[in-house]
PDB file of C-alpha atoms in Angstrom:
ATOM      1  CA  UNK A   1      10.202  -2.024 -28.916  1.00 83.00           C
ATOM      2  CA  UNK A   2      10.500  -0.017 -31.844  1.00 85.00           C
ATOM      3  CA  UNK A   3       9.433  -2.249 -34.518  1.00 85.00           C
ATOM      4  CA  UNK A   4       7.985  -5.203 -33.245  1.00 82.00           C
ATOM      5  CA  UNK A   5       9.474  -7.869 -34.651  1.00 68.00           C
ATOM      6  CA  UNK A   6      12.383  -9.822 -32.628  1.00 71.00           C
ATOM      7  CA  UNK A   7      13.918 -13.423 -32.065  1.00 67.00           C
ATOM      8  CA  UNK A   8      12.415 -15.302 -29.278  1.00 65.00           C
ATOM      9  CA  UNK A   9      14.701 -17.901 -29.132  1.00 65.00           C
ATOM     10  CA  UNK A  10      18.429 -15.860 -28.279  1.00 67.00           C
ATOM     11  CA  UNK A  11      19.780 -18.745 -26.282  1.00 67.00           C
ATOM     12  CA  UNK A  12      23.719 -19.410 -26.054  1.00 68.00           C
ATOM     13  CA  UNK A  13      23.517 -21.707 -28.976  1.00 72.00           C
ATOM     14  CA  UNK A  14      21.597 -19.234 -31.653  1.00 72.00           C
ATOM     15  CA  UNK A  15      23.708 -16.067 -30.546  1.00 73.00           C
ATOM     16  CA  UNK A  16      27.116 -16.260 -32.140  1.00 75.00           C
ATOM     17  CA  UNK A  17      29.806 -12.931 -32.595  1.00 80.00           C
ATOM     18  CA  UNK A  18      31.173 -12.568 -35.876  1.00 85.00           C
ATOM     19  CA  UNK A  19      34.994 -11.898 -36.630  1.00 91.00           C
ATOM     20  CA  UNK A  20      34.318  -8.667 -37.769  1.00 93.00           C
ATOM     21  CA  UNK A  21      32.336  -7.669 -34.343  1.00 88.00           C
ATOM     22  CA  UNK A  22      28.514  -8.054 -35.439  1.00 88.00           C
ATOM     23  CA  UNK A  23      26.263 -10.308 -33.657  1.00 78.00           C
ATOM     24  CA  UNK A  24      24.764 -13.346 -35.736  1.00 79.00           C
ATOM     25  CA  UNK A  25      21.782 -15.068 -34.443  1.00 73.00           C
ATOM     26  CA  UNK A  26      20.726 -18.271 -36.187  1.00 73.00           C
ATOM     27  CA  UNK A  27      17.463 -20.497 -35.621  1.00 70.00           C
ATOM     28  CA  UNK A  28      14.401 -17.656 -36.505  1.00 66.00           C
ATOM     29  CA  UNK A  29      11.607 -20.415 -35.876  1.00 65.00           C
ATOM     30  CA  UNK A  30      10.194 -18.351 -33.046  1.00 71.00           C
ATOM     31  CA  UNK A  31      10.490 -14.991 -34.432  1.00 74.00           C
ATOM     32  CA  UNK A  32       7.583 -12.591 -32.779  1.00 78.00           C
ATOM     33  CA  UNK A  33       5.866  -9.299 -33.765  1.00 85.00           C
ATOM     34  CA  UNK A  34       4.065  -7.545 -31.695  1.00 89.00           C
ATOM     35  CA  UNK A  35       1.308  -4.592 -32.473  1.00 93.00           C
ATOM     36  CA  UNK A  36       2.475  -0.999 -31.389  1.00 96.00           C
ATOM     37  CA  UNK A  37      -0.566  -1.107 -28.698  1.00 95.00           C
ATOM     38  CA  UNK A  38       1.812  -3.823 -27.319  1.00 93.00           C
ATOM     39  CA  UNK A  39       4.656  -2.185 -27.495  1.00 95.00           C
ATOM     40  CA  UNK A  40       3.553   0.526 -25.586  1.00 97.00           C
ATOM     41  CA  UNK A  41       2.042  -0.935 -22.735  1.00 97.00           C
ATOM     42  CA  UNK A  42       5.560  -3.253 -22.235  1.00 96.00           C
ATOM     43  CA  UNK A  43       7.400   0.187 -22.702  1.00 97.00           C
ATOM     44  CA  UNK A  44       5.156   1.495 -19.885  1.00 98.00           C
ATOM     45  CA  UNK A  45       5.821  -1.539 -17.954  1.00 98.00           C
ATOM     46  CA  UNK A  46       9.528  -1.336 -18.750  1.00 97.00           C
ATOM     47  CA  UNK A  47       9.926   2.200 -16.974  1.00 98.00           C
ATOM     48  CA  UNK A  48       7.673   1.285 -13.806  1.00 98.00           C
ATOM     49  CA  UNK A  49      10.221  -1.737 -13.698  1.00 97.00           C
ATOM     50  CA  UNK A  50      13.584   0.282 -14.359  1.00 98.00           C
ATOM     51  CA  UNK A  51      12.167   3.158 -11.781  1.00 98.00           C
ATOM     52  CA  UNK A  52      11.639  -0.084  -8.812  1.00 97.00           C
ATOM     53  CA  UNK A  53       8.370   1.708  -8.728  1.00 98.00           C
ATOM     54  CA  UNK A  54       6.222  -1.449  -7.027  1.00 96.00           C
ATOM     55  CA  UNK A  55       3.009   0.084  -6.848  1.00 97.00           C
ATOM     56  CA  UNK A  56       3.245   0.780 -11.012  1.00 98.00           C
ATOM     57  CA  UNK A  57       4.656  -1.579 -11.664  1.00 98.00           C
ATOM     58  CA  UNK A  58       1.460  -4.242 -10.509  1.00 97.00           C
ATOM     59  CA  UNK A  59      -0.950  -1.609 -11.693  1.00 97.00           C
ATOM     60  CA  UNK A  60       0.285  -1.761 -15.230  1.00 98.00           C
ATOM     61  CA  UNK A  61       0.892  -5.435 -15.129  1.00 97.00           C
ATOM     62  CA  UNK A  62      -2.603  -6.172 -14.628  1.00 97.00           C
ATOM     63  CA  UNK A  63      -3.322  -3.184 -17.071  1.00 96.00           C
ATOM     64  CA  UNK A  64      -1.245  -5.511 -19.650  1.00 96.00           C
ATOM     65  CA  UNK A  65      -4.107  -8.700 -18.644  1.00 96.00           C
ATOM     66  CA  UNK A  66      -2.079 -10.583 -15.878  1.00 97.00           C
ATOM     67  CA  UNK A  67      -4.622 -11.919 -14.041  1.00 97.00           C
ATOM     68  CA  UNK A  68      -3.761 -13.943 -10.277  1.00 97.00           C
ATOM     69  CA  UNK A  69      -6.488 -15.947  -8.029  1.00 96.00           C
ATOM     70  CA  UNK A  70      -6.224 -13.254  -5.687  1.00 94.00           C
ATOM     71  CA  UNK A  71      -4.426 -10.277  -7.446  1.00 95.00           C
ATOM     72  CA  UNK A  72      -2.659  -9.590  -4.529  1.00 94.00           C
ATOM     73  CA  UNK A  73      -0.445  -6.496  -5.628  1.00 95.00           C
ATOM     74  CA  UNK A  74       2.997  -7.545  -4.229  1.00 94.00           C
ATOM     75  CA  UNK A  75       2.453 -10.995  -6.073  1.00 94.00           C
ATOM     76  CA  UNK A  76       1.671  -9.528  -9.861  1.00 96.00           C
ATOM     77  CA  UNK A  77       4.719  -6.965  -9.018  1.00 96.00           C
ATOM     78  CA  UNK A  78       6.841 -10.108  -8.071  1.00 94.00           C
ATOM     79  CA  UNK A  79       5.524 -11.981 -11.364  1.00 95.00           C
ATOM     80  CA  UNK A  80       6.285  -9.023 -13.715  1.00 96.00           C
ATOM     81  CA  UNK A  81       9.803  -8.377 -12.086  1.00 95.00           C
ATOM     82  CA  UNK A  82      10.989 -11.999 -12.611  1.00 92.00           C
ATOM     83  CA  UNK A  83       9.585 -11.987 -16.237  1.00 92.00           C
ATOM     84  CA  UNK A  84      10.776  -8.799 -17.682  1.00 93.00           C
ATOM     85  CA  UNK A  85      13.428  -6.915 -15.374  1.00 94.00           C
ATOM     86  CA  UNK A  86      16.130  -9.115 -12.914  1.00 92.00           C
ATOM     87  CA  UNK A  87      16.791 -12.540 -10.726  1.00 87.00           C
ATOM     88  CA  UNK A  88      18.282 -10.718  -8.103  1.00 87.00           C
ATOM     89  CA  UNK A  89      18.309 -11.791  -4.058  1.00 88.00           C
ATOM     90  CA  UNK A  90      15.961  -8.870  -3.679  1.00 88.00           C
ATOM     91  CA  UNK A  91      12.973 -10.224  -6.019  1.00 89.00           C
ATOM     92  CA  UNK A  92      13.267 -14.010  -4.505  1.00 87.00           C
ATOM     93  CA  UNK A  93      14.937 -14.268  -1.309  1.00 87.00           C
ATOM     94  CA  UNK A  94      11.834 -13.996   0.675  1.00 86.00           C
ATOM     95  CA  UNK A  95      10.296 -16.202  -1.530  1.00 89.00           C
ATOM     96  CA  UNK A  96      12.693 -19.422  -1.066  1.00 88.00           C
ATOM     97  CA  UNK A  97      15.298 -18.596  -3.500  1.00 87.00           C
ATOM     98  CA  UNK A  98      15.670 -18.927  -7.346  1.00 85.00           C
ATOM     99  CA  UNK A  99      15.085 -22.548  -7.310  1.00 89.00           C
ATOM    100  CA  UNK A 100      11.792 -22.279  -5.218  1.00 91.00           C
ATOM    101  CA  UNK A 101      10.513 -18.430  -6.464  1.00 90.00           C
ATOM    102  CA  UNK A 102       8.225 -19.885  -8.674  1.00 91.00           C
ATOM    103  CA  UNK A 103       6.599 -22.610  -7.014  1.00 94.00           C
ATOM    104  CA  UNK A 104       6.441 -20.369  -3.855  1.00 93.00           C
ATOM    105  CA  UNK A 105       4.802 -17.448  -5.509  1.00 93.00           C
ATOM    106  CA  UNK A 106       2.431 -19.470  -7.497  1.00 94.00           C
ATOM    107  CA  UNK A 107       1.152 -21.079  -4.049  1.00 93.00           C
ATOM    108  CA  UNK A 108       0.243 -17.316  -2.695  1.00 92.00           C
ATOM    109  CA  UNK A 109      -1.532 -16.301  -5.198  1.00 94.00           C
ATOM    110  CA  UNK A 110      -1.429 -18.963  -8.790  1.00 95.00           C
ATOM    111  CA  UNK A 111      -1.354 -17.471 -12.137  1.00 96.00           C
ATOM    112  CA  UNK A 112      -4.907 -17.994 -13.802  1.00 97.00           C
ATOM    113  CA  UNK A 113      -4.184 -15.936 -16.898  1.00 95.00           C
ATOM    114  CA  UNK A 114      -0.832 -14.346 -18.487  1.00 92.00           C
ATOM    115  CA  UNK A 115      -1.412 -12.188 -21.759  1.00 91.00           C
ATOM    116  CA  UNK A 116      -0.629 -14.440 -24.578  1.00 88.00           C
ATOM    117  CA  UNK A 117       0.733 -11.379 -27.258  1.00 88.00           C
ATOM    118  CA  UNK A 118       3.363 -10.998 -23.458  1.00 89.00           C
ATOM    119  CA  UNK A 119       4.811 -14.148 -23.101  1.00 84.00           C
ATOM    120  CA  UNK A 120       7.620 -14.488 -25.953  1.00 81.00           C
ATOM    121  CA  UNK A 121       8.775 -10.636 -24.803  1.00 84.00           C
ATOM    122  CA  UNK A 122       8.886 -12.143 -21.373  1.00 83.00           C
ATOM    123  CA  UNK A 123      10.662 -15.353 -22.496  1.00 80.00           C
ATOM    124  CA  UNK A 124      13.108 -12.820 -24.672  1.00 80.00           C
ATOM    125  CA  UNK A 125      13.734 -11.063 -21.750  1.00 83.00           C
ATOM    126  CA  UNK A 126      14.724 -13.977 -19.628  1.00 83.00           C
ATOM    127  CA  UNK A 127      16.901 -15.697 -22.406  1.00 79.00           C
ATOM    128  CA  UNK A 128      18.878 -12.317 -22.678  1.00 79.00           C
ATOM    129  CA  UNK A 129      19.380 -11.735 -19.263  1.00 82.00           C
ATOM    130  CA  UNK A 130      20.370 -15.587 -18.738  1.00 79.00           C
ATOM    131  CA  UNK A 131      22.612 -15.050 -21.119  1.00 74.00           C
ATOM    132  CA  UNK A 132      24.151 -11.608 -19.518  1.00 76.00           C
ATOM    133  CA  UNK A 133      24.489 -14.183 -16.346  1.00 76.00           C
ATOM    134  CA  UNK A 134      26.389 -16.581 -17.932  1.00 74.00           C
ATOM    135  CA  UNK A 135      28.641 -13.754 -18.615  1.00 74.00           C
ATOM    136  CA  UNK A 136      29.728 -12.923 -15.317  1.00 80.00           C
ATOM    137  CA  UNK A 137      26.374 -10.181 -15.281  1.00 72.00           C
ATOM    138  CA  UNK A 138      24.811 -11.276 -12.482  1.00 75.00           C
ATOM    139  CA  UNK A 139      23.032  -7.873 -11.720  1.00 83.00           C
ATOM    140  CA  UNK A 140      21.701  -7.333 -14.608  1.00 86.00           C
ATOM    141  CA  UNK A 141      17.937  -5.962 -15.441  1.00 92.00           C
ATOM    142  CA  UNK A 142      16.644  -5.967 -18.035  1.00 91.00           C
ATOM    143  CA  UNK A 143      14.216  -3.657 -17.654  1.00 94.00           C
ATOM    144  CA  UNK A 144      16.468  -0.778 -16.623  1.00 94.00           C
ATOM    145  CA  UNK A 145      18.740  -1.310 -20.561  1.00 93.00           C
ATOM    146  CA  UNK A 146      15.467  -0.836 -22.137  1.00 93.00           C
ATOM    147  CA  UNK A 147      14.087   2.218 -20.214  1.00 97.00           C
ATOM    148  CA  UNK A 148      15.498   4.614 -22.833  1.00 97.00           C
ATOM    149  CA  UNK A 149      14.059   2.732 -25.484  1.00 96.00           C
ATOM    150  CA  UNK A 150      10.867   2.720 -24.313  1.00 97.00           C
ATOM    151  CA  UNK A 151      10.871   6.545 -23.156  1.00 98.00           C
ATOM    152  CA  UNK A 152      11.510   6.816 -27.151  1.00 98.00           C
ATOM    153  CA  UNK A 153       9.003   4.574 -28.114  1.00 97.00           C
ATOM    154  CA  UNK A 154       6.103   6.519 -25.769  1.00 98.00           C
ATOM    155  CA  UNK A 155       7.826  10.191 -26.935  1.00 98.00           C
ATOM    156  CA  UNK A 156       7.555   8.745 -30.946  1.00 97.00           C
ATOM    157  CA  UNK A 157       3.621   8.304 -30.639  1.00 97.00           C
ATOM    158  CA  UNK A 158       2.764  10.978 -28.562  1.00 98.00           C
ATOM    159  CA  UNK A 159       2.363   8.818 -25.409  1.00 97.00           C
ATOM    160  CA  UNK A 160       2.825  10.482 -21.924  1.00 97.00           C
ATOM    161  CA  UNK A 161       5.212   8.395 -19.474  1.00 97.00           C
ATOM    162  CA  UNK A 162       3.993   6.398 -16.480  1.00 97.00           C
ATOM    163  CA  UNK A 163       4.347   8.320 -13.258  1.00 96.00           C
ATOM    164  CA  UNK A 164       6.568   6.546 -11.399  1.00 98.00           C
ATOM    165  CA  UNK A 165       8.627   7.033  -8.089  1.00 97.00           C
ATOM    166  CA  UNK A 166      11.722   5.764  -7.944  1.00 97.00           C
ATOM    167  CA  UNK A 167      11.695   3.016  -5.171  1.00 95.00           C
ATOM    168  CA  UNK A 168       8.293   3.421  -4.648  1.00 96.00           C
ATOM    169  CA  UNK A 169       7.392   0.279  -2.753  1.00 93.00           C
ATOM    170  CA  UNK A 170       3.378  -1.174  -2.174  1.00 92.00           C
ATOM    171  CA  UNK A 171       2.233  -0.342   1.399  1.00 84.00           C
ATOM    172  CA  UNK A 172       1.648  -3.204   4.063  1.00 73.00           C
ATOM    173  CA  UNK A 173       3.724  -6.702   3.823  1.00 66.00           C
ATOM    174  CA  UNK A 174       4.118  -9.701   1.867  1.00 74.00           C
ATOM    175  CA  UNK A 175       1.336 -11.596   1.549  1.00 71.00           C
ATOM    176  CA  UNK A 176       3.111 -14.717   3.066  1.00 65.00           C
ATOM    177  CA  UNK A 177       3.531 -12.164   6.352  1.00 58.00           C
ATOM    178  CA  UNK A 178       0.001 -11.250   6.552  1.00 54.00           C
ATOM    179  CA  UNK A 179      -1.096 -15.433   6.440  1.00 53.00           C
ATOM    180  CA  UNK A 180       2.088 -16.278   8.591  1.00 45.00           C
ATOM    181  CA  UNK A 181       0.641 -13.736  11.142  1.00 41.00           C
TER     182      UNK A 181
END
């Protein structure tokens, strides 16, 4: 977030601790920058995601250039959970589990577009926090350890914060609930 440039590829095998406590990371083929415009839309998105604030959180998604076939709300606020903030029971146990989350959310409402200048940051993301799982961190988000950053980042350039409310969920049902019904 706060200069742009970052390793896309921190998998087990290129992350490596050092005997004298530093972290090494080897392999820099997919090495990323991204423009401050960038930066400040995922720090935007970042706080909407730490704050569980649903309704934000899809507005700014689609802000970003996420585009679904039907842009059903709860389904972009699903998408940009899973890619930049947790895999927890509460983002895909209504949709079928980890193992079917994907396939189950693209079949109520399919990606047609995902921000190109997005996806390593979302791939980052979901290296890290597979990572923090392998650990033993198995409620980790991502989104919430960056929230501070990004409230820098926005405060740095002058940029007001997203208003957000905490828990703030998107009014009706799932989509799947409304079709079911």
């Amino acid at each position: 977030l706060h200069d742009g440039f970052f390793n896309g590829d921190p998998h087990p095998g290129n992350v490596f601790l050092c005997d004298d406590g530093r972290i090494g990371l080897l392999d820099w083929g997919q090495v990323k920058r991204i423009d401050l415009p960038v930066r400040l839309n995922l720090a935007r998105l970042f706080i909407a995601l730490a704050d569980r604030d649903a309704v934000a959180t899809a507005a700014l998604w689609t802000a970003c250039g996420f585009r679904t076939a039907r842009q059903n709300p709860w389904c972009v606020e699903r998408w940009a959970v899973w890619r930049f903030s947790r895999m927890s029971p509460d983002v895909y146990a209504d949709l079928g589990g980890v193992a079917n989350f994907e396939s189950t959310l693209g079949g109520l409402d399919p990606i047609l577009s995902e921000p190109e200048e997005y996806i390593m940051a979302f791939r980052f993301a979901a290296l890290l926090r597979g990572n923090a799982m392998g650990l033993g961190d198995l409620r980790i988000d991502s989104a919430a350890k960056w929230r501070g950053h990004a409230v820098r980042l926005l405060k740095r350039h002058g940029e007001p914060l997203p208003e957000t409310q905490l828990g703030r969920r998107l009014p009706g049902s799932p989509p799947w609930a409304r079709e079911a019904g």
